PDB file of C-alpha atoms and ligand atoms in Angstrom:
ATOM      1  CA  UNK F   1     106.968 113.454 134.186  1.00 61.00           C
ATOM      2  CA  UNK F   2     106.962 109.742 134.448  1.00 77.00           C
ATOM      3  CA  UNK F   3     106.610 107.849 131.071  1.00 79.00           C
ATOM      4  CA  UNK F   4     102.817 106.437 131.923  1.00 75.00           C
ATOM      5  CA  UNK F   5     102.167 110.237 132.781  1.00 86.00           C
ATOM      6  CA  UNK F   6     103.252 111.285 129.060  1.00 91.00           C
ATOM      7  CA  UNK F   7     100.669 112.092 126.254  1.00 96.00           C
ATOM      8  CA  UNK F   8     101.353 110.264 122.841  1.00 96.00           C
ATOM      9  CA  UNK F   9      99.739 111.687 119.862  1.00 97.00           C
ATOM     10  CA  UNK F  10     100.115 110.164 116.233  1.00 97.00           C
ATOM     11  CA  UNK F  11      99.312 112.554 113.752  1.00 98.00           C
ATOM     12  CA  UNK F  12      97.767 109.841 110.853  1.00 97.00           C
ATOM     13  CA  UNK F  13      96.150 106.979 111.661  1.00 95.00           C
ATOM     14  CA  UNK F  14      96.810 104.438 109.196  1.00 93.00           C
ATOM     15  CA  UNK F  15      98.413 101.037 109.276  1.00 90.00           C
ATOM     16  CA  UNK F  16     101.693 102.142 111.233  1.00 91.00           C
ATOM     17  CA  UNK F  17     100.192 104.146 113.692  1.00 93.00           C
ATOM     18  CA  UNK F  18      97.410 101.230 114.797  1.00 91.00           C
ATOM     19  CA  UNK F  19     100.491  98.904 114.616  1.00 88.00           C
ATOM     20  CA  UNK F  20     102.359 100.949 116.917  1.00 91.00           C
ATOM     21  CA  UNK F  21      99.476 102.104 118.912  1.00 92.00           C
ATOM     22  CA  UNK F  22      98.234  98.210 119.231  1.00 89.00           C
ATOM     23  CA  UNK F  23     101.756  97.426 120.710  1.00 88.00           C
ATOM     24  CA  UNK F  24     101.476 100.290 123.106  1.00 90.00           C
ATOM     25  CA  UNK F  25      98.302  99.138 124.428  1.00 90.00           C
ATOM     26  CA  UNK F  26      99.201  95.559 124.562  1.00 88.00           C
ATOM     27  CA  UNK F  27     102.427  96.590 126.858  1.00 86.00           C
ATOM     28  CA  UNK F  28     100.128  98.600 129.460  1.00 88.00           C
ATOM     29  CA  UNK F  29     100.546 101.843 128.271  1.00 89.00           C
ATOM     30  CA  UNK F  30      97.137 104.023 129.509  1.00 91.00           C
ATOM     31  CA  UNK F  31      94.876 104.326 126.865  1.00 91.00           C
ATOM     32  CA  UNK F  32      93.824 108.042 128.345  1.00 92.00           C
ATOM     33  CA  UNK F  33      97.469 109.203 127.521  1.00 94.00           C
ATOM     34  CA  UNK F  34      97.173 108.270 123.605  1.00 95.00           C
ATOM     35  CA  UNK F  35      95.801 110.452 120.909  1.00 96.00           C
ATOM     36  CA  UNK F  36      95.565 109.922 116.972  1.00 96.00           C
ATOM     37  CA  UNK F  37      94.291 112.642 114.362  1.00 97.00           C
ATOM     38  CA  UNK F  38      93.310 111.596 110.888  1.00 96.00           C
ATOM     39  CA  UNK F  39      91.719 113.777 108.044  1.00 94.00           C
ATOM     40  CA  UNK F  40      89.046 111.200 107.651  1.00 91.00           C
ATOM     41  CA  UNK F  41      86.598 109.344 110.411  1.00 90.00           C
ATOM     42  CA  UNK F  42      87.245 105.865 109.236  1.00 88.00           C
ATOM     43  CA  UNK F  43      90.303 105.004 110.506  1.00 87.00           C
ATOM     44  CA  UNK F  44      89.628 107.259 114.196  1.00 92.00           C
ATOM     45  CA  UNK F  45      86.318 105.173 114.258  1.00 91.00           C
ATOM     46  CA  UNK F  46      88.479 101.899 114.712  1.00 87.00           C
ATOM     47  CA  UNK F  47      90.879 103.662 116.987  1.00 88.00           C
ATOM     48  CA  UNK F  48      88.169 104.990 119.276  1.00 87.00           C
ATOM     49  CA  UNK F  49      86.114 101.661 119.329  1.00 87.00           C
ATOM     50  CA  UNK F  50      88.867  99.366 119.588  1.00 86.00           C
ATOM     51  CA  UNK F  51      90.917 100.840 122.135  1.00 86.00           C
ATOM     52  CA  UNK F  52      89.031 103.980 123.307  1.00 88.00           C
ATOM     53  CA  UNK F  53      91.822 106.332 122.575  1.00 92.00           C
ATOM     54  CA  UNK F  54      91.501 110.170 122.169  1.00 93.00           C
ATOM     55  CA  UNK F  55      91.010 111.233 118.544  1.00 94.00           C
ATOM     56  CA  UNK F  56      90.228 114.200 116.632  1.00 96.00           C
ATOM     57  CA  UNK F  57      90.073 115.228 112.862  1.00 96.00           C
ATOM     58  CA  UNK F  58      92.241 118.110 114.029  1.00 97.00           C
ATOM     59  CA  UNK F  59      95.735 117.869 114.035  1.00 97.00           C
ATOM     60  CA  UNK F  60      96.502 121.050 116.093  1.00 97.00           C
ATOM     61  CA  UNK F  61      94.086 119.770 118.772  1.00 97.00           C
ATOM     62  CA  UNK F  62      96.080 116.668 119.029  1.00 97.00           C
ATOM     63  CA  UNK F  63      99.329 118.651 119.238  1.00 97.00           C
ATOM     64  CA  UNK F  64      98.166 120.769 121.629  1.00 97.00           C
ATOM     65  CA  UNK F  65      97.413 118.193 123.864  1.00 96.00           C
ATOM     66  CA  UNK F  66     100.700 115.742 123.662  1.00 96.00           C
ATOM     67  CA  UNK F  67     104.543 115.504 124.957  1.00 96.00           C
ATOM     68  CA  UNK F  68     105.460 113.325 122.046  1.00 96.00           C
ATOM     69  CA  UNK F  69     104.487 113.974 118.411  1.00 97.00           C
ATOM     70  CA  UNK F  70     104.735 110.639 116.043  1.00 98.00           C
ATOM     71  CA  UNK F  71     104.565 112.160 112.469  1.00 98.00           C
ATOM     72  CA  UNK F  72     102.936 108.830 110.961  1.00 97.00           C
ATOM     73  CA  UNK F  73     101.791 110.329 107.629  1.00 97.00           C
ATOM     74  CA  UNK F  74     102.963 109.881 104.052  1.00 93.00           C
ATOM     75  CA  UNK F  75     106.071 111.266 103.417  1.00 91.00           C
ATOM     76  CA  UNK F  76     104.553 113.609 100.481  1.00 90.00           C
ATOM     77  CA  UNK F  77     102.022 115.317 103.432  1.00 94.00           C
ATOM     78  CA  UNK F  78     104.553 115.703 105.942  1.00 95.00           C
ATOM     79  CA  UNK F  79     105.416 118.905 104.889  1.00 94.00           C
ATOM     80  CA  UNK F  80     101.961 120.328 105.080  1.00 96.00           C
ATOM     81  CA  UNK F  81     101.600 118.450 108.347  1.00 97.00           C
ATOM     82  CA  UNK F  82     104.602 120.349 109.900  1.00 96.00           C
ATOM     83  CA  UNK F  83     103.568 123.927 108.364  1.00 95.00           C
ATOM     84  CA  UNK F  84     100.357 123.357 110.146  1.00 96.00           C
ATOM     85  CA  UNK F  85     101.922 122.438 113.227  1.00 96.00           C
ATOM     86  CA  UNK F  86     104.748 124.690 113.300  1.00 93.00           C
ATOM     87  CA  UNK F  87     103.562 127.411 116.081  1.00 94.00           C
ATOM     88  CA  UNK F  88     102.568 124.611 118.232  1.00 95.00           C
ATOM     89  CA  UNK F  89     105.475 122.575 117.964  1.00 95.00           C
ATOM     90  CA  UNK F  90     107.638 125.910 118.617  1.00 93.00           C
ATOM     91  CA  UNK F  91     105.489 126.415 121.730  1.00 93.00           C
ATOM     92  CA  UNK F  92     105.187 123.312 123.453  1.00 92.00           C
ATOM     93  CA  UNK F  93     108.424 121.505 122.190  1.00 93.00           C
ATOM     94  CA  UNK F  94     107.444 118.093 121.788  1.00 95.00           C
ATOM     95  CA  UNK F  95     109.478 115.231 121.385  1.00 96.00           C
ATOM     96  CA  UNK F  96     109.085 114.623 117.850  1.00 97.00           C
ATOM     97  CA  UNK F  97     109.457 111.271 115.863  1.00 97.00           C
ATOM     98  CA  UNK F  98     109.059 110.734 112.040  1.00 97.00           C
ATOM     99  CA  UNK F  99     108.765 107.827 110.503  1.00 96.00           C
ATOM    100  CA  UNK F 100     108.281 109.048 107.175  1.00 93.00           C
ATOM    101  CA  UNK F 101     110.506 107.026 104.759  1.00 90.00           C
ATOM    102  CA  UNK F 102     113.368 109.076 103.074  1.00 88.00           C
ATOM    103  CA  UNK F 103     112.572 112.653 105.002  1.00 91.00           C
ATOM    104  CA  UNK F 104     115.534 114.116 106.363  1.00 91.00           C
ATOM    105  CA  UNK F 105     116.026 115.565 109.546  1.00 93.00           C
ATOM    106  CA  UNK F 106     117.440 118.361 107.838  1.00 91.00           C
ATOM    107  CA  UNK F 107     114.274 118.867 105.903  1.00 91.00           C
ATOM    108  CA  UNK F 108     111.907 118.489 108.919  1.00 93.00           C
ATOM    109  CA  UNK F 109     114.131 121.424 110.513  1.00 93.00           C
ATOM    110  CA  UNK F 110     113.992 123.080 107.786  1.00 91.00           C
ATOM    111  CA  UNK F 111     110.440 123.263 107.587  1.00 92.00           C
ATOM    112  CA  UNK F 112     110.342 124.470 111.262  1.00 91.00           C
ATOM    113  CA  UNK F 113     112.094 127.195 110.406  1.00 89.00           C
ATOM    114  CA  UNK F 114     115.781 125.612 111.633  1.00 82.00           C
ATOM    115  CA  UNK F 115     115.078 124.698 115.151  1.00 72.00           C
ATOM    116  CA  UNK F 116     117.603 122.473 115.612  1.00 73.00           C
ATOM    117  CA  UNK F 117     118.571 123.806 119.173  1.00 74.00           C
ATOM    118  CA  UNK F 118     114.946 124.002 120.708  1.00 81.00           C
ATOM    119  CA  UNK F 119     113.107 120.572 119.204  1.00 91.00           C
ATOM    120  CA  UNK F 120     114.339 117.356 119.816  1.00 93.00           C
ATOM    121  CA  UNK F 121     113.582 115.278 116.447  1.00 96.00           C
ATOM    122  CA  UNK F 122     113.909 111.294 116.054  1.00 97.00           C
ATOM    123  CA  UNK F 123     113.386 109.419 112.907  1.00 96.00           C
ATOM    124  CA  UNK F 124     112.473 106.145 112.985  1.00 97.00           C
ATOM    125  CA  UNK F 125     112.184 103.247 110.457  1.00 95.00           C
ATOM    126  CA  UNK F 126     109.867 100.199 111.582  1.00 95.00           C
ATOM    127  CA  UNK F 127     108.413  97.757 109.388  1.00 93.00           C
ATOM    128  CA  UNK F 128     105.121  95.726 109.053  1.00 90.00           C
ATOM    129  CA  UNK F 129     106.037  93.094 111.473  1.00 92.00           C
ATOM    130  CA  UNK F 130     104.907  95.782 113.795  1.00 90.00           C
ATOM    131  CA  UNK F 131     101.495  94.892 113.890  1.00 86.00           C
ATOM    132  CA  UNK F 132     102.123  91.629 115.664  1.00 89.00           C
ATOM    133  CA  UNK F 133     105.238  93.119 117.658  1.00 89.00           C
ATOM    134  CA  UNK F 134     107.996  91.981 115.966  1.00 93.00           C
ATOM    135  CA  UNK F 135     109.197  94.865 113.979  1.00 95.00           C
ATOM    136  CA  UNK F 136     112.654  96.060 113.710  1.00 97.00           C
ATOM    137  CA  UNK F 137     113.128  99.596 113.548  1.00 97.00           C
ATOM    138  CA  UNK F 138     116.049 101.642 112.748  1.00 97.00           C
ATOM    139  CA  UNK F 139     116.154 104.983 114.598  1.00 97.00           C
ATOM    140  CA  UNK F 140     118.405 107.960 114.650  1.00 97.00           C
ATOM    141  CA  UNK F 141     118.593 111.358 116.148  1.00 96.00           C
ATOM    142  CA  UNK F 142     121.102 114.636 115.435  1.00 93.00           C
ATOM    143  CA  UNK F 143     120.425 115.440 119.167  1.00 90.00           C
ATOM    144  CA  UNK F 144     121.805 114.790 122.467  1.00 89.00           C
ATOM    145  CA  UNK F 145     118.469 113.232 123.930  1.00 91.00           C
ATOM    146  CA  UNK F 146     117.812 113.970 127.328  1.00 92.00           C
ATOM    147  CA  UNK F 147     117.006 110.654 129.716  1.00 94.00           C
ATOM    148  CA  UNK F 148     113.448 110.878 129.541  1.00 92.00           C
ATOM    149  CA  UNK F 149     113.213 111.325 126.005  1.00 94.00           C
ATOM    150  CA  UNK F 150     115.312 108.051 125.479  1.00 95.00           C
ATOM    151  CA  UNK F 151     113.058 106.345 127.987  1.00 94.00           C
ATOM    152  CA  UNK F 152     109.983 107.127 125.998  1.00 94.00           C
ATOM    153  CA  UNK F 153     111.573 106.377 122.715  1.00 96.00           C
ATOM    154  CA  UNK F 154     112.519 103.019 124.286  1.00 95.00           C
ATOM    155  CA  UNK F 155     108.795 102.329 125.571  1.00 93.00           C
ATOM    156  CA  UNK F 156     107.384 103.580 122.071  1.00 94.00           C
ATOM    157  CA  UNK F 157     109.726 101.525 120.047  1.00 95.00           C
ATOM    158  CA  UNK F 158     109.836  98.337 122.108  1.00 94.00           C
ATOM    159  CA  UNK F 159     105.965  98.112 122.041  1.00 91.00           C
ATOM    160  CA  UNK F 160     106.296  97.035 118.576  1.00 91.00           C
ATOM    161  CA  UNK F 161     109.682  95.063 118.721  1.00 95.00           C
ATOM    162  CA  UNK F 162     113.234  95.639 118.742  1.00 96.00           C
ATOM    163  CA  UNK F 163     115.274  98.609 117.484  1.00 97.00           C
ATOM    164  CA  UNK F 164     118.503  99.616 116.850  1.00 98.00           C
ATOM    165  CA  UNK F 165     120.181 103.101 116.850  1.00 97.00           C
ATOM    166  CA  UNK F 166     122.210 103.837 113.961  1.00 97.00           C
ATOM    167  CA  UNK F 167     125.001 106.518 114.174  1.00 96.00           C
ATOM    168  CA  UNK F 168     124.610 107.931 110.578  1.00 95.00           C
ATOM    169  CA  UNK F 169     121.435 109.273 109.252  1.00 94.00           C
ATOM    170  CA  UNK F 170     122.304 108.147 105.578  1.00 92.00           C
ATOM    171  CA  UNK F 171     122.286 104.496 107.273  1.00 94.00           C
ATOM    172  CA  UNK F 172     118.552 105.021 107.655  1.00 93.00           C
ATOM    173  CA  UNK F 173     117.717 105.335 104.243  1.00 91.00           C
ATOM    174  CA  UNK F 174     119.602 101.740 103.837  1.00 94.00           C
ATOM    175  CA  UNK F 175     117.477 100.358 106.290  1.00 95.00           C
ATOM    176  CA  UNK F 176     114.510 101.500 104.636  1.00 94.00           C
ATOM    177  CA  UNK F 177     115.338  99.519 101.758  1.00 94.00           C
ATOM    178  CA  UNK F 178     116.542  96.614 103.710  1.00 96.00           C
ATOM    179  CA  UNK F 179     114.141  96.206 106.691  1.00 96.00           C
ATOM    180  CA  UNK F 180     111.390  98.813 105.949  1.00 94.00           C
ATOM    181  CA  UNK F 181     110.572  97.328 102.718  1.00 94.00           C
ATOM    182  CA  UNK F 182     112.091  93.920 103.533  1.00 96.00           C
ATOM    183  CA  UNK F 183     108.996  92.153 104.516  1.00 96.00           C
ATOM    184  CA  UNK F 184     107.764  92.831 100.876  1.00 96.00           C
ATOM    185  CA  UNK F 185     110.733  91.591  99.019  1.00 97.00           C
ATOM    186  CA  UNK F 186     110.747  88.558 101.330  1.00 97.00           C
ATOM    187  CA  UNK F 187     107.179  87.820 100.550  1.00 97.00           C
ATOM    188  CA  UNK F 188     107.923  88.045  96.926  1.00 97.00           C
ATOM    189  CA  UNK F 189     110.636  85.516  97.059  1.00 97.00           C
ATOM    190  CA  UNK F 190     108.454  82.951  99.179  1.00 98.00           C
ATOM    191  CA  UNK F 191     105.571  83.441  96.777  1.00 98.00           C
ATOM    192  CA  UNK F 192     107.621  82.400  94.033  1.00 97.00           C
ATOM    193  CA  UNK F 193     108.794  79.481  96.206  1.00 98.00           C
ATOM    194  CA  UNK F 194     105.375  78.519  96.898  1.00 98.00           C
ATOM    195  CA  UNK F 195     104.331  78.732  93.277  1.00 98.00           C
ATOM    196  CA  UNK F 196     106.818  76.246  91.958  1.00 98.00           C
ATOM    197  CA  UNK F 197     106.003  74.046  94.724  1.00 98.00           C
ATOM    198  CA  UNK F 198     102.400  74.176  93.665  1.00 98.00           C
ATOM    199  CA  UNK F 199     102.995  73.571  90.075  1.00 98.00           C
ATOM    200  CA  UNK F 200     105.020  70.738  90.873  1.00 98.00           C
ATOM    201  CA  UNK F 201     101.844  69.253  92.923  1.00 98.00           C
ATOM    202  CA  UNK F 202     102.110  69.974  96.349  1.00 98.00           C
ATOM    203  CA  UNK F 203      98.824  71.396  97.685  1.00 98.00           C
ATOM    204  CA  UNK F 204      98.952  75.145  98.464  1.00 98.00           C
ATOM    205  CA  UNK F 205      98.242  75.273 101.987  1.00 98.00           C
ATOM    206  CA  UNK F 206     101.002  72.664 102.552  1.00 98.00           C
ATOM    207  CA  UNK F 207     103.450  74.576 100.576  1.00 98.00           C
ATOM    208  CA  UNK F 208     102.563  77.759 102.196  1.00 98.00           C
ATOM    209  CA  UNK F 209     102.787  76.372 105.866  1.00 98.00           C
ATOM    210  CA  UNK F 210     106.263  74.639 104.797  1.00 98.00           C
ATOM    211  CA  UNK F 211     107.831  77.581 103.328  1.00 98.00           C
ATOM    212  CA  UNK F 212     106.694  80.199 105.784  1.00 98.00           C
ATOM    213  CA  UNK F 213     108.134  77.706 108.831  1.00 98.00           C
ATOM    214  CA  UNK F 214     111.188  77.384 106.690  1.00 98.00           C
ATOM    215  CA  UNK F 215     111.820  81.041 106.687  1.00 97.00           C
ATOM    216  CA  UNK F 216     111.136  81.400 110.571  1.00 96.00           C
ATOM    217  CA  UNK F 217     113.317  78.452 111.642  1.00 97.00           C
ATOM    218  CA  UNK F 218     116.030  79.655 109.130  1.00 97.00           C
ATOM    219  CA  UNK F 219     116.059  82.867 110.759  1.00 96.00           C
ATOM    220  CA  UNK F 220     116.064  81.674 114.348  1.00 97.00           C
ATOM    221  CA  UNK F 221     118.886  79.177 113.842  1.00 96.00           C
ATOM    222  CA  UNK F 222     121.259  82.216 112.260  1.00 97.00           C
ATOM    223  CA  UNK F 223     119.867  84.537 114.945  1.00 96.00           C
ATOM    224  CA  UNK F 224     120.917  81.981 117.304  1.00 97.00           C
ATOM    225  CA  UNK F 225     124.835  81.287 116.282  1.00 97.00           C
ATOM    226  CA  UNK F 226     127.533  83.483 115.833  1.00 96.00           C
ATOM    227  CA  UNK F 227     128.506  81.731 112.733  1.00 96.00           C
ATOM    228  CA  UNK F 228     128.197  83.609 109.074  1.00 97.00           C
ATOM    229  CA  UNK F 229     125.195  82.975 106.738  1.00 97.00           C
ATOM    230  CA  UNK F 230     127.397  81.957 104.355  1.00 96.00           C
ATOM    231  CA  UNK F 231     129.164  78.964 106.691  1.00 96.00           C
ATOM    232  CA  UNK F 232     125.346  78.120 107.890  1.00 96.00           C
ATOM    233  CA  UNK F 233     124.671  77.953 103.752  1.00 96.00           C
ATOM    234  CA  UNK F 234     127.756  75.872 102.897  1.00 94.00           C
ATOM    235  CA  UNK F 235     126.922  73.502 105.658  1.00 93.00           C
ATOM    236  CA  UNK F 236     123.869  72.444 104.364  1.00 92.00           C
ATOM    237  CA  UNK F 237     125.383  72.193 100.732  1.00 94.00           C
ATOM    238  CA  UNK F 238     127.212  68.865 100.014  1.00 92.00           C
ATOM    239  CA  UNK F 239     128.440  68.791  96.528  1.00 92.00           C
ATOM    240  CA  UNK F 240     126.558  67.406  93.949  1.00 92.00           C
ATOM    241  CA  UNK F 241     123.285  67.425  96.140  1.00 94.00           C
ATOM    242  CA  UNK F 242     120.042  69.112  95.444  1.00 95.00           C
ATOM    243  CA  UNK F 243     120.686  72.681  97.501  1.00 95.00           C
ATOM    244  CA  UNK F 244     123.972  72.594  95.371  1.00 95.00           C
ATOM    245  CA  UNK F 245     121.879  71.999  92.392  1.00 96.00           C
ATOM    246  CA  UNK F 246     119.526  75.116  93.108  1.00 96.00           C
ATOM    247  CA  UNK F 247     122.432  77.204  94.380  1.00 96.00           C
ATOM    248  CA  UNK F 248     124.105  76.879  91.248  1.00 96.00           C
ATOM    249  CA  UNK F 249     120.900  77.455  89.163  1.00 97.00           C
ATOM    250  CA  UNK F 250     120.520  80.718  91.036  1.00 96.00           C
ATOM    251  CA  UNK F 251     124.101  82.058  90.616  1.00 96.00           C
ATOM    252  CA  UNK F 252     124.039  81.141  86.584  1.00 97.00           C
ATOM    253  CA  UNK F 253     120.935  83.339  86.723  1.00 97.00           C
ATOM    254  CA  UNK F 254     122.426  86.109  88.649  1.00 97.00           C
ATOM    255  CA  UNK F 255     119.902  86.164  91.341  1.00 96.00           C
ATOM    256  CA  UNK F 256     122.512  87.787  94.238  1.00 97.00           C
ATOM    257  CA  UNK F 257     122.926  90.718  91.377  1.00 97.00           C
ATOM    258  CA  UNK F 258     118.839  90.596  91.273  1.00 97.00           C
ATOM    259  CA  UNK F 259     118.263  90.832  94.948  1.00 96.00           C
ATOM    260  CA  UNK F 260     121.061  93.142  95.490  1.00 97.00           C
ATOM    261  CA  UNK F 261     119.195  95.798  92.625  1.00 97.00           C
ATOM    262  CA  UNK F 262     116.135  95.158  94.387  1.00 97.00           C
ATOM    263  CA  UNK F 263     117.494  96.390  97.374  1.00 96.00           C
ATOM    264  CA  UNK F 264     119.465  99.534  96.136  1.00 96.00           C
ATOM    265  CA  UNK F 265     116.098 100.513  93.583  1.00 96.00           C
ATOM    266  CA  UNK F 266     114.536 100.675  97.224  1.00 94.00           C
ATOM    267  CA  UNK F 267     117.428 102.838  98.794  1.00 93.00           C
ATOM    268  CA  UNK F 268     117.685 104.875  95.847  1.00 93.00           C
ATOM    269  CA  UNK F 269     113.874 105.882  96.011  1.00 90.00           C
ATOM    270  CA  UNK F 270     114.185 106.750  99.442  1.00 85.00           C
ATOM    271  CA  UNK F 271     117.012 109.374  98.557  1.00 84.00           C
ATOM    272  CA  UNK F 272     114.572 110.651  95.603  1.00 86.00           C
ATOM    273  CA  UNK F 273     111.818 111.048  97.939  1.00 78.00           C
ATOM    274  CA  UNK F 274     113.577 113.318 100.133  1.00 72.00           C
ATOM    275  CA  UNK F 275     114.832 114.985  97.138  1.00 74.00           C
ATOM    276  CA  UNK F 276     111.494 115.557  95.457  1.00 72.00           C
ATOM    277  CA  UNK F 277     109.829 116.842  98.764  1.00 67.00           C
ATOM    278  CA  UNK F 278     112.418 119.385  99.644  1.00 65.00           C
ATOM    279  CA  UNK F 279     112.346 120.938  96.217  1.00 67.00           C
ATOM    280  CA  UNK F 280     108.476 121.126  96.357  1.00 65.00           C
TER     281      UNK F 280
HETATM  282  N1  LIG D   1     104.192 100.783 106.101  1.00 77.92           N
HETATM  283  C1  LIG D   1     105.053 100.562 106.311  1.00 77.92           C
HETATM  284  O1  LIG D   1     105.893  99.348 105.933  1.00 77.92           O
HETATM  285  C2  LIG D   1     105.896 101.714 106.456  1.00 77.92           C
HETATM  286  C3  LIG D   1     107.375 101.349 107.320  1.00 77.92           C
HETATM  287  C4  LIG D   1     108.216 101.918 107.676  1.00 77.92           C
HETATM  288  C5  LIG D   1     107.592 103.463 107.228  1.00 77.92           C
HETATM  289  N2  LIG D   1     106.453 103.784 107.177  1.00 77.92           N
HETATM  290  C6  LIG D   1     106.423 104.912 106.847  1.00 77.92           C
HETATM  291  O2  LIG D   1     104.903 105.351 108.132  1.00 77.92           O
HETATM  292  C7  LIG D   1     104.495 106.371 107.246  1.00 77.92           C
HETATM  293  C8  LIG D   1     102.798 105.917 107.295  1.00 77.92           C
HETATM  294  O3  LIG D   1     102.848 104.694 106.505  1.00 77.92           O
HETATM  295  P1  LIG D   1     101.341 103.771 106.630  1.00 77.92           P
HETATM  296  O4  LIG D   1     101.673 102.645 105.736  1.00 77.92           O
HETATM  297  O5  LIG D   1     100.799 104.010 108.072  1.00 77.92           O
HETATM  298  O6  LIG D   1     100.366 104.759 105.734  1.00 77.92           O
HETATM  299  P2  LIG D   1      98.762 104.942 105.699  1.00 77.92           P
HETATM  300  O7  LIG D   1      98.083 103.393 106.296  1.00 77.92           O
HETATM  301  O8  LIG D   1      98.366 105.327 104.386  1.00 77.92           O
HETATM  302  O9  LIG D   1      98.701 106.125 106.957  1.00 77.92           O
HETATM  303  C9  LIG D   1      98.842 107.328 106.682  1.00 77.92           C
HETATM  304  C10 LIG D   1      97.600 108.036 107.429  1.00 77.92           C
HETATM  305  O10 LIG D   1      97.885 109.458 107.524  1.00 77.92           O
HETATM  306  C11 LIG D   1      96.665 110.166 107.192  1.00 77.92           C
HETATM  307  N3  LIG D   1      96.594 111.415 106.680  1.00 77.92           N
HETATM  308  C12 LIG D   1      96.780 111.630 105.572  1.00 77.92           C
HETATM  309  N4  LIG D   1      96.689 113.167 105.337  1.00 77.92           N
HETATM  310  C13 LIG D   1      96.845 113.435 106.814  1.00 77.92           C
HETATM  311  C14 LIG D   1      96.971 114.903 107.412  1.00 77.92           C
HETATM  312  N5  LIG D   1      97.155 115.894 106.707  1.00 77.92           N
HETATM  313  N6  LIG D   1      96.986 115.102 108.678  1.00 77.92           N
HETATM  314  C15 LIG D   1      97.007 113.642 109.477  1.00 77.92           C
HETATM  315  N7  LIG D   1      96.794 112.583 108.769  1.00 77.92           N
HETATM  316  C16 LIG D   1      97.041 112.612 107.403  1.00 77.92           C
HETATM  317  C17 LIG D   1      96.081 109.071 105.959  1.00 77.92           C
HETATM  318  O11 LIG D   1      94.798 109.268 106.306  1.00 77.92           O
HETATM  319  P3  LIG D   1      93.607 109.029 104.985  1.00 77.92           P
HETATM  320  O12 LIG D   1      93.861 107.587 104.398  1.00 77.92           O
HETATM  321  O13 LIG D   1      92.254 108.824 105.600  1.00 77.92           O
HETATM  322  O14 LIG D   1      94.209 109.994 104.091  1.00 77.92           O
HETATM  323  C18 LIG D   1      96.121 107.736 106.780  1.00 77.92           C
HETATM  324  O15 LIG D   1      95.359 107.240 107.836  1.00 77.92           O
HETATM  325  C19 LIG D   1     104.842 106.572 105.979  1.00 77.92           C
HETATM  326  O16 LIG D   1     105.415 107.883 106.175  1.00 77.92           O
HETATM  327  C20 LIG D   1     105.800 105.579 105.618  1.00 77.92           C
HETATM  328  O17 LIG D   1     106.598 105.849 104.857  1.00 77.92           O
HETATM  329  C21 LIG D   1     105.664 102.779 106.437  1.00 77.92           C
END
């Protein structure tokens, strides 16, 4: 079956599903092959009106129609969705793609009655820049995927940005804390930077524009070179200068430790979510 004839269904029509659907449509994926299900009509109405998608309140109706099932519900709902769709998944053997944070492939296979041999499963961890096709997604599979499944995975994940295959599943929890939650962490730091500039008299719109474009430019600079971030930092830190003064203050306040702890807390939470969900 060619990619453009593959039917893709999103179980859960929330923010991430909408971003992925928007990306696929923007890249020219045919709307008539896209499905979405959700327990309330609000999210579905948007997809139906904006993108003329097939929508349904019934997850089972969707699962019966598609070749790729994207599980885009919150982690605490995933088990009930899988148990609901269990017979159809076993019958149709779709490619399963779960984007639920923290839920391991082992847990998903357990809910499916240990169907590792028969049902291809992928875990993906995108981030919110998916909304503007700028996500970076970590992706893992415990299976050997067919060429067709690799191609469709590439189509879906390329539609929302770039992606990186991860060799080990525990790396996904790390990616969850790093780039999954990362946009919120970065916004938090930028909010503080902007707040200080505004407190000192710079108008907020100017402070915001300067801070955001600084962030974009710095990331682009770092991506454009093989040089280490530490070297790029040193290049703009002259002895006794302004950057040096700021960095010394950050060091004395333990900023690096605070940032490391922020990432660690997110990673630990991803692991806890998995443990809780399995033991429920
Ligand atoms: N947002 C992120 O940055 C991000 C990043 C990476 C991964 N993720 C993962 O992506 C998943 C979705 O996140 P999100 O931000 O898109 O959440 P969201 O906006 O809350 O979307 C979840 C959707 O699932 C629907 N839903 C609830 N129960 C359902 C059921 N039984 N069957 C079908 N649909 C159901 C919800 O409908 P109602 O609202 O009507 O209840 C909602 O529309 C999560 O597992 C999250 O861990 C999110």
